[in-house]
Amino acid sequence: MRHHFIDRYSDLNSPVHRLDPRVKILLAFLGILIVVSEPPGRLLPFAFYGGLLLVVLLLSRLPFAFLLKRYLILSPFIVMASVFYPVSLYFAEETQAIAFHQETIEVALSIFLKASLSLFLLIWLISVERFHILLLGLRKLKMPKLVGTISILMYSYIFVFWDEALKTTRARESRTPGKLQRIKLRTYANQMAMILLHSWERSKTLHHAMLSRGFHGEFYSMREPGLKKADVLFLALFLLLFLHIRLFTDPLFIQ
Amino acid sequence: MAAGIQIENLSFSYSEEKEVLKNLSLEIRAGEKMGLIGPMGSGKSTLLLHLNGLLTGSGTVKIGDTGVKKDTLPEIRRKVGMVFQNPDDQLFNPTVEEEIAFGPLNFGYSPDEVAEKLKYALEAMRLTGMEKSVSHHLSMGERKRVALATVLALDPEVIALDEPFANLDTPMMMQLLDIINSLSATFIIVSQSLLPLLSCCDRVAIINHGRIVAVGPVKDILQDEELMRNNGLDLGYYKKILRELF
């Protein structure tokens, strides 16, 4: 079975790809923290954050169409969360009057922008590094071993599950003259059950294969992360820029 | 280096109703290549899983001087390399290189040692140049070789192969036989394909209903038509076809 990996662009050779995984993790998470900490209603800083993110994305050489596609898959949730704010005010008697005021709309917009930027940062993070190297980085940042083990197993099982889904779909389609005509629901339910059972069996064997080669819950890589000067400089520079936008764009906004 | 295998009175059941291995005993000499044949569901794969401590039944299993117990598992897993029937059940890393390095890294070898082991395994399995290939995009034959390379990288004393010849074309099978014959480790090979065992095994054991029924030189066992027929391993069909063809 052939399918693309979730981290399909993690093998590109860009300055960002070559950075230590800890730098990417810290930049993404601290970046999100700074963006999210913006007071509601402040919109101008998002233009600067967006510009900064664009620079990071350009340095990563990731295809924009790919990033946009990933974003669009999850964007309905962001849109719903943003729209929900004024709508919820409208349905409460005491706040109905201010539901569609400029300030309310600005808050909704800032929810949308915060969530969008955070999502782009996360998409960027999983696109510029292999998943298991990210876990290795997180372990170096003191993530508990158990969380890492669960994450890597879940990640592996996505492929097992996907493989089984493809196989059973092929088996089903090979015996149907096109679209299913009858007992659709029962067929899909049966197929789903089979996918789960097969995945469970294969997951057990995979776990056996890991154990038989010495797996004990720890992560290793042939490329052991090591912080270099360039890593520290990159992280410091971008975090300072994020912080600068966060702390010093206020007077600009008031004017 | 190779280690012998000693199995004494091994019993195991997945559920209370049915015992899969029944008081099974078998001895394999260090460096010997032993084939394990028998009908479907006779307990062949279950027996292999006991060698690596992935399953533990009652009775004793010894690899060299080391008994397979909970506290000896790291040593046992370094000694016994296990290649599963379906390579897709064995390969879980994105690239061939990472797949092969997984074992040595987990056993705490230094980066230089890992690189050396990786090079050896790639060369031994004729996979040099495929380091960066995505495991799941390889052909079945290549995936089988990668699965064996993951085990060779640990330089095990015992190699357990579960159906290594299944789904292979003839050139690929010949290549695999060459590789098996070139290695000095002790081999235990479970196979439904009986003929390749003639080219690589010193002895074969027949397992049926969880018990070892017969052990002996490959030719002697395969030529014993009654023994084979009684254990669901009739070669008469192939004999008839070959006679018709040639």
PDB file of N, CA, C and O in Angstrom, chain B residues 125-179:
ATOM      1  N   MET B 125      22.537  -7.583   2.866  1.00  0.00           N
ATOM      2  CA  MET B 125      21.225  -7.806   2.257  1.00  0.00           C
ATOM      3  C   MET B 125      21.115  -7.170   0.870  1.00  0.00           C
ATOM      4  O   MET B 125      20.030  -7.085   0.316  1.00  0.00           O
ATOM      5  N   ARG B 126      22.243  -6.719   0.357  1.00  0.00           N
ATOM      6  CA  ARG B 126      22.301  -6.100  -0.981  1.00  0.00           C
ATOM      7  C   ARG B 126      21.301  -4.947  -1.104  1.00  0.00           C
ATOM      8  O   ARG B 126      20.494  -4.877  -2.031  1.00  0.00           O
ATOM      9  N   LEU B 127      21.368  -4.076  -0.111  1.00  0.00           N
ATOM     10  CA  LEU B 127      20.455  -2.926  -0.100  1.00  0.00           C
ATOM     11  C   LEU B 127      21.213  -1.599  -0.162  1.00  0.00           C
ATOM     12  O   LEU B 127      20.609  -0.541  -0.025  1.00  0.00           O
ATOM     13  N   THR B 128      22.520  -1.674  -0.384  1.00  0.00           N
ATOM     14  CA  THR B 128      23.311  -0.440  -0.416  1.00  0.00           C
ATOM     15  C   THR B 128      22.754   0.502  -1.495  1.00  0.00           C
ATOM     16  O   THR B 128      22.445   0.054  -2.593  1.00  0.00           O
ATOM     17  N   GLY B 129      22.623   1.767  -1.115  1.00  0.00           N
ATOM     18  CA  GLY B 129      22.057   2.754  -2.040  1.00  0.00           C
ATOM     19  C   GLY B 129      20.577   2.993  -1.791  1.00  0.00           C
ATOM     20  O   GLY B 129      19.986   3.918  -2.335  1.00  0.00           O
ATOM     21  N   MET B 130      19.977   2.148  -0.966  1.00  0.00           N
ATOM     22  CA  MET B 130      18.531   2.304  -0.705  1.00  0.00           C
ATOM     23  C   MET B 130      18.273   2.872   0.685  1.00  0.00           C
ATOM     24  O   MET B 130      17.153   2.819   1.181  1.00  0.00           O
ATOM     25  N   GLU B 131      19.315   3.424   1.305  1.00  0.00           N
ATOM     26  CA  GLU B 131      19.208   3.903   2.687  1.00  0.00           C
ATOM     27  C   GLU B 131      18.046   4.856   2.899  1.00  0.00           C
ATOM     28  O   GLU B 131      17.343   4.796   3.899  1.00  0.00           O
ATOM     29  N   LYS B 132      17.875   5.768   1.942  1.00  0.00           N
ATOM     30  CA  LYS B 132      16.859   6.823   2.126  1.00  0.00           C
ATOM     31  C   LYS B 132      15.495   6.422   1.554  1.00  0.00           C
ATOM     32  O   LYS B 132      14.556   7.215   1.591  1.00  0.00           O
ATOM     33  N   SER B 133      15.397   5.240   1.020  1.00  0.00           N
ATOM     34  CA  SER B 133      14.106   4.823   0.441  1.00  0.00           C
ATOM     35  C   SER B 133      13.055   4.686   1.538  1.00  0.00           C
ATOM     36  O   SER B 133      13.364   4.308   2.665  1.00  0.00           O
ATOM     37  N   VAL B 134      11.815   4.993   1.144  1.00  0.00           N
ATOM     38  CA  VAL B 134      10.700   4.867   2.093  1.00  0.00           C
ATOM     39  C   VAL B 134      10.300   3.388   2.148  1.00  0.00           C
ATOM     40  O   VAL B 134       9.968   2.799   1.122  1.00  0.00           O
ATOM     41  N   SER B 135      10.350   2.818   3.350  1.00  0.00           N
ATOM     42  CA  SER B 135      10.123   1.370   3.498  1.00  0.00           C
ATOM     43  C   SER B 135       8.830   0.897   2.830  1.00  0.00           C
ATOM     44  O   SER B 135       8.801  -0.147   2.184  1.00  0.00           O
ATOM     45  N   HIS B 136       7.766   1.677   3.001  1.00  0.00           N
ATOM     46  CA  HIS B 136       6.469   1.248   2.490  1.00  0.00           C
ATOM     47  C   HIS B 136       6.342   1.327   0.975  1.00  0.00           C
ATOM     48  O   HIS B 136       5.363   0.862   0.422  1.00  0.00           O
ATOM     49  N   HIS B 137       7.335   1.951   0.328  1.00  0.00           N
ATOM     50  CA  HIS B 137       7.260   2.071  -1.134  1.00  0.00           C
ATOM     51  C   HIS B 137       8.065   0.978  -1.835  1.00  0.00           C
ATOM     52  O   HIS B 137       8.147   0.973  -3.051  1.00  0.00           O
ATOM     53  N   LEU B 138       8.665   0.075  -1.060  1.00  0.00           N
ATOM     54  CA  LEU B 138       9.494  -0.967  -1.656  1.00  0.00           C
ATOM     55  C   LEU B 138       8.648  -2.155  -2.092  1.00  0.00           C
ATOM     56  O   LEU B 138       7.520  -2.330  -1.628  1.00  0.00           O
ATOM     57  N   SER B 139       9.240  -2.993  -2.950  1.00  0.00           N
ATOM     58  CA  SER B 139       8.529  -4.205  -3.377  1.00  0.00           C
ATOM     59  C   SER B 139       8.555  -5.216  -2.230  1.00  0.00           C
ATOM     60  O   SER B 139       9.324  -5.057  -1.271  1.00  0.00           O
ATOM     61  N   MET B 140       7.746  -6.271  -2.348  1.00  0.00           N
ATOM     62  CA  MET B 140       7.672  -7.271  -1.278  1.00  0.00           C
ATOM     63  C   MET B 140       9.053  -7.895  -1.012  1.00  0.00           C
ATOM     64  O   MET B 140       9.463  -8.046   0.135  1.00  0.00           O
ATOM     65  N   GLY B 141       9.773  -8.229  -2.097  1.00  0.00           N
ATOM     66  CA  GLY B 141      11.093  -8.841  -1.941  1.00  0.00           C
ATOM     67  C   GLY B 141      12.046  -7.903  -1.215  1.00  0.00           C
ATOM     68  O   GLY B 141      12.809  -8.323  -0.342  1.00  0.00           O
ATOM     69  N   GLU B 142      12.004  -6.625  -1.595  1.00  0.00           N
ATOM     70  CA  GLU B 142      12.887  -5.647  -0.950  1.00  0.00           C
ATOM     71  C   GLU B 142      12.515  -5.468   0.514  1.00  0.00           C
ATOM     72  O   GLU B 142      13.382  -5.399   1.392  1.00  0.00           O
ATOM     73  N   ARG B 143      11.214  -5.419   0.780  1.00  0.00           N
ATOM     74  CA  ARG B 143      10.769  -5.263   2.181  1.00  0.00           C
ATOM     75  C   ARG B 143      11.210  -6.459   3.019  1.00  0.00           C
ATOM     76  O   ARG B 143      11.583  -6.329   4.171  1.00  0.00           O
ATOM     77  N   LYS B 144      11.176  -7.654   2.422  1.00  0.00           N
ATOM     78  CA  LYS B 144      11.618  -8.845   3.153  1.00  0.00           C
ATOM     79  C   LYS B 144      13.103  -8.735   3.484  1.00  0.00           C
ATOM     80  O   LYS B 144      13.539  -9.127   4.559  1.00  0.00           O
ATOM     81  N   ARG B 145      13.868  -8.220   2.510  1.00  0.00           N
ATOM     82  CA  ARG B 145      15.303  -8.075   2.757  1.00  0.00           C
ATOM     83  C   ARG B 145      15.571  -7.009   3.816  1.00  0.00           C
ATOM     84  O   ARG B 145      16.453  -7.161   4.653  1.00  0.00           O
ATOM     85  N   VAL B 146      14.770  -5.930   3.788  1.00  0.00           N
ATOM     86  CA  VAL B 146      14.942  -4.894   4.816  1.00  0.00           C
ATOM     87  C   VAL B 146      14.617  -5.493   6.188  1.00  0.00           C
ATOM     88  O   VAL B 146      15.329  -5.263   7.173  1.00  0.00           O
ATOM     89  N   ALA B 147      13.554  -6.299   6.248  1.00  0.00           N
ATOM     90  CA  ALA B 147      13.172  -6.913   7.531  1.00  0.00           C
ATOM     91  C   ALA B 147      14.317  -7.775   8.068  1.00  0.00           C
ATOM     92  O   ALA B 147      14.607  -7.738   9.268  1.00  0.00           O
ATOM     93  N   LEU B 148      14.971  -8.505   7.191  1.00  0.00           N
ATOM     94  CA  LEU B 148      16.094  -9.336   7.635  1.00  0.00           C
ATOM     95  C   LEU B 148      17.291  -8.456   8.010  1.00  0.00           C
ATOM     96  O   LEU B 148      18.014  -8.746   8.985  1.00  0.00           O
ATOM     97  N   ALA B 149      17.471  -7.353   7.271  1.00  0.00           N
ATOM     98  CA  ALA B 149      18.581  -6.436   7.577  1.00  0.00           C
ATOM     99  C   ALA B 149      18.412  -5.819   8.968  1.00  0.00           C
ATOM    100  O   ALA B 149      19.398  -5.625   9.685  1.00  0.00           O
ATOM    101  N   THR B 150      17.171  -5.533   9.373  1.00  0.00           N
ATOM    102  CA  THR B 150      16.935  -4.928  10.699  1.00  0.00           C
ATOM    103  C   THR B 150      17.446  -5.858  11.801  1.00  0.00           C
ATOM    104  O   THR B 150      17.856  -5.423  12.855  1.00  0.00           O
ATOM    105  N   VAL B 151      17.393  -7.149  11.526  1.00  0.00           N
ATOM    106  CA  VAL B 151      17.825  -8.150  12.496  1.00  0.00           C
ATOM    107  C   VAL B 151      19.337  -8.362  12.407  1.00  0.00           C
ATOM    108  O   VAL B 151      20.032  -8.442  13.416  1.00  0.00           O
ATOM    109  N   LEU B 152      19.860  -8.393  11.172  1.00  0.00           N
ATOM    110  CA  LEU B 152      21.305  -8.592  10.984  1.00  0.00           C
ATOM    111  C   LEU B 152      22.122  -7.477  11.624  1.00  0.00           C
ATOM    112  O   LEU B 152      23.231  -7.715  12.092  1.00  0.00           O
ATOM    113  N   ALA B 153      21.536  -6.275  11.648  1.00  0.00           N
ATOM    114  CA  ALA B 153      22.255  -5.131  12.224  1.00  0.00           C
ATOM    115  C   ALA B 153      22.587  -5.367  13.696  1.00  0.00           C
ATOM    116  O   ALA B 153      23.482  -4.726  14.237  1.00  0.00           O
ATOM    117  N   LEU B 154      21.884  -6.274  14.329  1.00  0.00           N
ATOM    118  CA  LEU B 154      22.154  -6.571  15.741  1.00  0.00           C
ATOM    119  C   LEU B 154      23.125  -7.742  15.894  1.00  0.00           C
ATOM    120  O   LEU B 154      23.447  -8.142  17.009  1.00  0.00           O
ATOM    121  N   ASP B 155      23.569  -8.275  14.761  1.00  0.00           N
ATOM    122  CA  ASP B 155      24.490  -9.407  14.747  1.00  0.00           C
ATOM    123  C   ASP B 155      24.040 -10.497  15.730  1.00  0.00           C
ATOM    124  O   ASP B 155      24.785 -10.879  16.648  1.00  0.00           O
ATOM    125  N   PRO B 156      22.815 -11.027  15.546  1.00  0.00           N
ATOM    126  CA  PRO B 156      22.290 -11.973  16.534  1.00  0.00           C
ATOM    127  C   PRO B 156      22.940 -13.354  16.424  1.00  0.00           C
ATOM    128  O   PRO B 156      23.470 -13.710  15.374  1.00  0.00           O
ATOM    129  N   GLU B 157      22.874 -14.072  17.525  1.00  0.00           N
ATOM    130  CA  GLU B 157      23.443 -15.429  17.530  1.00  0.00           C
ATOM    131  C   GLU B 157      22.430 -16.418  16.963  1.00  0.00           C
ATOM    132  O   GLU B 157      22.794 -17.481  16.484  1.00  0.00           O
ATOM    133  N   VAL B 158      21.165 -16.067  17.088  1.00  0.00           N
ATOM    134  CA  VAL B 158      20.086 -16.914  16.568  1.00  0.00           C
ATOM    135  C   VAL B 158      19.179 -16.053  15.688  1.00  0.00           C
ATOM    136  O   VAL B 158      18.839 -14.929  16.063  1.00  0.00           O
ATOM    137  N   ILE B 159      18.820 -16.565  14.518  1.00  0.00           N
ATOM    138  CA  ILE B 159      17.874 -15.823  13.664  1.00  0.00           C
ATOM    139  C   ILE B 159      16.649 -16.703  13.434  1.00  0.00           C
ATOM    140  O   ILE B 159      16.770 -17.841  12.958  1.00  0.00           O
ATOM    141  N   ALA B 160      15.497 -16.176  13.798  1.00  0.00           N
ATOM    142  CA  ALA B 160      14.242 -16.909  13.620  1.00  0.00           C
ATOM    143  C   ALA B 160      13.482 -16.285  12.460  1.00  0.00           C
ATOM    144  O   ALA B 160      13.176 -15.089  12.492  1.00  0.00           O
ATOM    145  N   LEU B 161      13.216 -17.067  11.436  1.00  0.00           N
ATOM    146  CA  LEU B 161      12.518 -16.543  10.252  1.00  0.00           C
ATOM    147  C   LEU B 161      11.148 -17.205  10.128  1.00  0.00           C
ATOM    148  O   LEU B 161      11.051 -18.436  10.132  1.00  0.00           O
ATOM    149  N   ASP B 162      10.125 -16.381  10.007  1.00  0.00           N
ATOM    150  CA  ASP B 162       8.774 -16.916   9.846  1.00  0.00           C
ATOM    151  C   ASP B 162       8.346 -16.756   8.383  1.00  0.00           C
ATOM    152  O   ASP B 162       8.166 -15.637   7.911  1.00  0.00           O
ATOM    153  N   GLU B 163       8.215 -17.841   7.683  1.00  0.00           N
ATOM    154  CA  GLU B 163       7.812 -17.866   6.260  1.00  0.00           C
ATOM    155  C   GLU B 163       8.629 -16.893   5.396  1.00  0.00           C
ATOM    156  O   GLU B 163       8.077 -16.008   4.745  1.00  0.00           O
ATOM    157  N   PRO B 164       9.956 -17.065   5.373  1.00  0.00           N
ATOM    158  CA  PRO B 164      10.760 -16.100   4.600  1.00  0.00           C
ATOM    159  C   PRO B 164      10.595 -16.233   3.092  1.00  0.00           C
ATOM    160  O   PRO B 164      10.863 -15.294   2.351  1.00  0.00           O
ATOM    161  N   PHE B 165      10.131 -17.405   2.621  1.00  0.00           N
ATOM    162  CA  PHE B 165      10.073 -17.623   1.161  1.00  0.00           C
ATOM    163  C   PHE B 165       8.689 -17.322   0.566  1.00  0.00           C
ATOM    164  O   PHE B 165       8.526 -17.409  -0.650  1.00  0.00           O
ATOM    165  N   ALA B 166       7.752 -16.980   1.417  1.00  0.00           N
ATOM    166  CA  ALA B 166       6.396 -16.708   0.909  1.00  0.00           C
ATOM    167  C   ALA B 166       6.400 -15.434   0.071  1.00  0.00           C
ATOM    168  O   ALA B 166       7.090 -14.466   0.398  1.00  0.00           O
ATOM    169  N   ASN B 167       5.638 -15.422  -1.014  1.00  0.00           N
ATOM    170  CA  ASN B 167       5.471 -14.261  -1.896  1.00  0.00           C
ATOM    171  C   ASN B 167       6.760 -13.779  -2.561  1.00  0.00           C
ATOM    172  O   ASN B 167       6.902 -12.605  -2.861  1.00  0.00           O
ATOM    173  N   LEU B 168       7.721 -14.667  -2.732  1.00  0.00           N
ATOM    174  CA  LEU B 168       8.959 -14.265  -3.415  1.00  0.00           C
ATOM    175  C   LEU B 168       9.047 -14.946  -4.770  1.00  0.00           C
ATOM    176  O   LEU B 168       8.669 -16.118  -4.902  1.00  0.00           O
ATOM    177  N   ASP B 169       9.554 -14.208  -5.773  1.00  0.00           N
ATOM    178  CA  ASP B 169       9.765 -14.868  -7.061  1.00  0.00           C
ATOM    179  C   ASP B 169      11.067 -15.679  -6.978  1.00  0.00           C
ATOM    180  O   ASP B 169      11.826 -15.560  -6.002  1.00  0.00           O
ATOM    181  N   THR B 170      11.326 -16.507  -7.975  1.00  0.00           N
ATOM    182  CA  THR B 170      12.463 -17.432  -7.875  1.00  0.00           C
ATOM    183  C   THR B 170      13.811 -16.720  -7.696  1.00  0.00           C
ATOM    184  O   THR B 170      14.569 -17.092  -6.798  1.00  0.00           O
ATOM    185  N   PRO B 171      14.133 -15.684  -8.523  1.00  0.00           N
ATOM    186  CA  PRO B 171      15.440 -15.041  -8.315  1.00  0.00           C
ATOM    187  C   PRO B 171      15.588 -14.472  -6.900  1.00  0.00           C
ATOM    188  O   PRO B 171      16.637 -14.594  -6.279  1.00  0.00           O
ATOM    189  N   MET B 172      14.495 -13.887  -6.407  1.00  0.00           N
ATOM    190  CA  MET B 172      14.535 -13.296  -5.063  1.00  0.00           C
ATOM    191  C   MET B 172      14.742 -14.384  -4.004  1.00  0.00           C
ATOM    192  O   MET B 172      15.458 -14.193  -3.027  1.00  0.00           O
ATOM    193  N   MET B 173      14.099 -15.546  -4.249  1.00  0.00           N
ATOM    194  CA  MET B 173      14.224 -16.655  -3.308  1.00  0.00           C
ATOM    195  C   MET B 173      15.663 -17.184  -3.307  1.00  0.00           C
ATOM    196  O   MET B 173      16.234 -17.458  -2.251  1.00  0.00           O
ATOM    197  N   MET B 174      16.238 -17.294  -4.505  1.00  0.00           N
ATOM    198  CA  MET B 174      17.626 -17.772  -4.618  1.00  0.00           C
ATOM    199  C   MET B 174      18.566 -16.819  -3.871  1.00  0.00           C
ATOM    200  O   MET B 174      19.490 -17.249  -3.191  1.00  0.00           O
ATOM    201  N   GLN B 175      18.282 -15.524  -4.039  1.00  0.00           N
ATOM    202  CA  GLN B 175      19.115 -14.518  -3.395  1.00  0.00           C
ATOM    203  C   GLN B 175      19.034 -14.673  -1.861  1.00  0.00           C
ATOM    204  O   GLN B 175      20.045 -14.638  -1.161  1.00  0.00           O
ATOM    205  N   LEU B 176      17.821 -14.889  -1.386  1.00  0.00           N
ATOM    206  CA  LEU B 176      17.613 -15.045   0.056  1.00  0.00           C
ATOM    207  C   LEU B 176      18.311 -16.307   0.564  1.00  0.00           C
ATOM    208  O   LEU B 176      18.946 -16.299   1.627  1.00  0.00           O
ATOM    209  N   LEU B 177      18.234 -17.381  -0.233  1.00  0.00           N
ATOM    210  CA  LEU B 177      18.905 -18.629   0.160  1.00  0.00           C
ATOM    211  C   LEU B 177      20.419 -18.427   0.247  1.00  0.00           C
ATOM    212  O   LEU B 177      21.064 -18.894   1.181  1.00  0.00           O
ATOM    213  N   ASP B 178      20.957 -17.681  -0.734  1.00  0.00           N
ATOM    214  CA  ASP B 178      22.394 -17.361  -0.725  1.00  0.00           C
ATOM    215  C   ASP B 178      22.770 -16.657   0.559  1.00  0.00           C
ATOM    216  O   ASP B 178      23.776 -16.974   1.195  1.00  0.00           O
ATOM    217  N   ILE B 179      21.949 -15.669   0.914  1.00  0.00           N
ATOM    218  CA  ILE B 179      22.238 -14.868   2.103  1.00  0.00           C
ATOM    219  C   ILE B 179      22.186 -15.748   3.357  1.00  0.00           C
ATOM    220  O   ILE B 179      23.081 -15.707   4.203  1.00  0.00           O
TER     221      ILE B 179
END
